[in-house]
Amino acid sequence: MIKIPLILCHILYGFLYSLYILYITEKPKKKFIKSWSKKLLKILKINLIVNPNIEKILSENNYLIVSNHISWLDIFLINSIYPVTFLSKASVSKWPLIGPLTKSANTIYIDRKKMSAIKITKNKIEFYLNHIGSVYFFPEGTATDGSYMLPFKSNFFQTAINSKVNILPITIKYSYQKKFTSAPSYFGDMSLLQSTFNLIKLDNIEANLNISPQIKSTSDRKELARKAYDAIDKFLD
């Protein structure tokens, strides 16, 4: 498969460039992340379908962005449009080649097994929301095959309240030939390699990002989590 060497070369290119973009300002950094992500989707032959005004919405304000979580590919969908800071599990920072790439993209890491890490992570999210830009996280805490959602964890919704920013819910759906597909999924005991092979078997997978209306962060975090869940679930079927 020609996709495999292209993917490897593209990741290696990103890894080498990530060593450089650690030392440049945000604007050229985001320009590279956007370009690199768009190229990855092109290599994988992913057709991205989004709201017509998505870039305008994302650039207008800082948001706490939340969505359902299906694949490692989810991150690159939004970054191909408008790069934002992601909250990711700590283990990703140790992935070969990918780890340095995520670090250079201002990723905030969280070790959910350590309760002491939650407060530190909240402080980091609030700093980014107040001073840098939007932060994107997956409230399920783990991925699914895309056909359903797990309950949302509400902890990090408090950062939107503290920072006085709105919640921006996004629904992610993958389809192949107009039907649901779990090919891009990376969940359970599945390895990253297995997930990647499942994905590259199919050409022209459609990735649909649907932005729902903003949710004002005026209620308690559990209520915000429920509202965000309902907004995302509405477009999942």
XYZ file of C-alpha atoms in Angstrom:
237
model
C 0.000 0.000 0.000
C 1.431 3.324 -1.088
C -0.238 5.044 1.885
C 2.112 3.382 4.388
C 5.436 4.859 3.171
C 3.728 8.218 2.609
C 2.387 8.239 6.177
C 5.780 7.262 7.614
C 7.572 9.954 5.609
C 4.985 12.542 6.621
C 5.277 11.647 10.321
C 9.087 11.753 10.105
C 8.888 15.161 8.447
C 6.576 16.377 11.188
C 8.879 14.982 13.882
C 11.927 16.747 12.450
C 10.040 20.008 12.041
C 8.624 19.722 15.570
C 12.151 20.129 16.910
C 12.223 23.513 15.195
C 8.735 24.838 15.899
C 9.332 24.588 19.634
C 11.319 27.807 19.186
C 9.030 29.860 16.943
C 6.023 32.061 17.656
C 2.421 30.869 17.677
C 1.395 32.184 14.244
C 3.958 30.257 12.104
C 3.584 27.269 14.417
C -0.172 27.114 13.806
C 0.383 27.604 10.083
C 2.623 24.529 9.991
C 0.266 22.427 12.153
C -2.641 23.302 9.871
C -0.669 22.503 6.714
C 0.725 19.246 8.151
C -2.720 18.088 9.306
C -4.325 18.874 5.925
C -1.596 16.898 4.179
C -2.142 13.917 6.500
C -5.866 13.862 5.673
C -4.976 14.027 1.981
C -2.594 11.077 2.267
C -5.230 9.063 4.121
C -7.864 10.187 1.587
C -10.179 11.539 4.259
C -12.928 13.821 2.976
C -13.651 16.408 5.650
C -17.165 17.886 5.819
C -17.703 20.856 8.158
C -20.001 23.778 8.900
C -19.397 26.456 6.222
C -18.412 29.069 8.829
C -16.382 26.807 11.139
C -13.085 28.687 10.756
C -14.777 32.009 11.492
C -16.439 30.578 14.608
C -13.186 29.096 15.904
C -11.227 32.302 15.323
C -13.752 34.657 16.942
C -13.315 33.666 20.592
C -11.582 31.292 22.957
C -13.731 28.275 23.803
C -13.633 25.108 25.787
C -14.275 22.777 22.854
C -15.733 19.339 23.571
C -16.682 16.408 21.362
C -17.192 12.689 21.235
C -13.967 10.720 20.773
C -13.431 7.976 18.190
C -9.912 8.034 16.802
C -6.394 9.450 17.015
C -7.449 11.085 13.750
C -9.987 13.320 15.564
C -7.265 15.787 16.564
C -6.050 16.320 13.018
C -9.545 17.028 11.704
C -9.873 20.247 13.682
C -6.183 21.121 13.339
C -6.508 21.018 9.549
C -9.008 23.886 9.870
C -7.895 25.915 12.875
C -5.217 24.515 15.219
C -6.106 24.541 18.917
C -4.606 23.168 22.112
C -5.678 19.627 22.995
C -5.923 17.817 26.299
C -4.421 14.352 25.861
C -3.550 11.353 27.994
C 0.029 11.431 29.273
C 1.026 8.219 27.483
C 0.744 9.957 24.083
C 3.801 12.069 24.938
C 5.862 8.870 24.938
C 4.737 7.610 21.517
C 7.670 7.325 19.070
C 7.789 10.322 16.680
C 4.179 11.279 17.524
C 5.080 12.325 21.077
C 7.364 15.222 20.069
C 4.801 16.276 17.469
C 2.070 16.628 20.088
C 4.405 18.454 22.471
C 5.281 21.021 19.822
C 1.543 21.630 19.287
C 1.116 22.858 22.904
C -0.720 19.708 23.989
C -1.714 19.604 27.660
C -1.180 16.133 29.117
C -3.216 14.516 31.871
C -2.539 11.395 33.910
C -6.069 10.453 34.957
C -4.727 7.840 37.373
C -3.300 10.572 39.598
C -5.868 12.687 41.425
C -3.167 15.256 42.193
C -2.722 15.847 38.460
C -6.315 17.010 37.968
C -5.819 20.361 39.718
C -2.549 21.039 37.888
C -4.216 20.267 34.567
C -7.181 22.508 35.361
C -4.795 25.384 36.059
C -3.040 24.816 32.736
C -6.335 24.742 30.831
C -7.476 27.974 32.473
C -4.165 29.650 31.649
C -4.538 28.707 27.983
C -8.183 29.804 27.859
C -7.342 33.160 29.435
C -4.100 33.944 27.612
C -3.543 31.813 24.505
C -6.597 30.281 22.842
C -9.202 27.529 22.803
C -8.689 24.186 24.490
C -10.238 20.989 23.125
C -10.888 17.921 25.238
C -12.857 14.684 25.064
C -15.176 14.439 28.113
C -15.716 10.694 27.675
C -12.115 10.203 28.796
C -11.619 7.421 26.259
C -12.634 6.561 22.695
C -15.484 4.426 21.324
C -16.151 2.921 17.888
C -18.248 6.005 17.059
C -21.689 4.387 17.200
C -22.427 5.578 20.733
C -21.124 7.870 23.476
C -19.967 7.175 26.997
C -21.102 9.417 29.880
C -19.242 12.725 30.073
C -16.885 13.385 32.984
C -17.622 16.867 34.289
C -14.357 17.826 36.043
C -12.840 19.976 33.318
C -16.067 21.815 32.512
C -15.291 23.852 35.625
C -12.438 25.531 33.712
C -14.964 27.187 31.386
C -16.853 28.577 34.374
C -13.665 29.856 36.018
C -12.376 31.373 32.766
C -15.765 32.752 31.721
C -15.628 31.176 28.251
C -18.387 29.364 26.391
C -18.536 25.660 25.616
C -18.391 24.768 21.918
C -19.810 21.254 21.274
C -18.666 19.369 18.159
C -20.025 16.058 16.885
C -17.596 13.789 15.004
C -18.959 11.153 12.618
C -17.121 8.885 10.187
C -18.833 7.255 7.227
C -17.912 5.224 4.170
C -20.109 5.199 1.077
C -22.745 7.118 3.070
C -22.878 4.478 5.821
C -21.422 4.414 9.326
C -17.919 2.971 9.598
C -15.813 2.162 12.639
C -12.646 1.900 10.512
C -10.954 5.011 11.976
C -11.695 4.007 15.593
C -8.958 3.499 18.164
C -10.480 2.124 21.343
C -10.441 -0.739 23.817
C -7.489 -3.094 23.431
C -6.854 -2.037 19.849
C -3.254 -1.072 19.071
C -2.317 2.114 17.249
C -0.890 -0.002 14.425
C -4.105 -2.013 14.084
C -6.183 1.168 14.079
C -3.996 2.680 11.361
C -4.229 -0.424 9.157
C -8.027 -0.498 9.529
C -8.116 3.128 8.439
C -5.857 2.882 5.376
C -7.785 -0.072 3.948
C -10.546 2.303 2.857
C -10.303 5.288 0.529
C -12.521 8.360 0.708
C -13.821 7.983 4.241
C -15.971 10.967 5.143
C -15.272 12.763 8.414
C -18.126 15.034 9.420
C -17.640 17.766 12.022
C -20.830 19.437 13.151
C -20.612 22.482 15.409
C -23.598 22.994 17.706
C -24.612 26.361 19.206
C -22.372 27.628 21.992
C -23.304 26.842 25.577
C -22.844 29.678 28.041
C -20.860 28.643 31.109
C -23.365 29.997 33.607
C -24.497 26.773 35.277
C -22.615 24.192 37.361
C -20.152 21.840 35.675
C -22.438 18.784 35.804
C -25.219 20.703 34.085
C -22.751 21.944 31.452
C -21.582 18.382 30.837
C -25.201 17.242 30.393
C -26.000 20.078 27.977
C -22.863 19.383 25.929
C -23.625 15.652 25.842
C -27.163 16.271 24.586
C -25.963 18.746 21.930
C -23.392 16.291 20.557
C -25.627 13.221 20.804
C -28.324 15.026 18.791
C -26.213 14.820 15.635
C -24.670 11.398 16.254
C -27.548 9.368 14.804
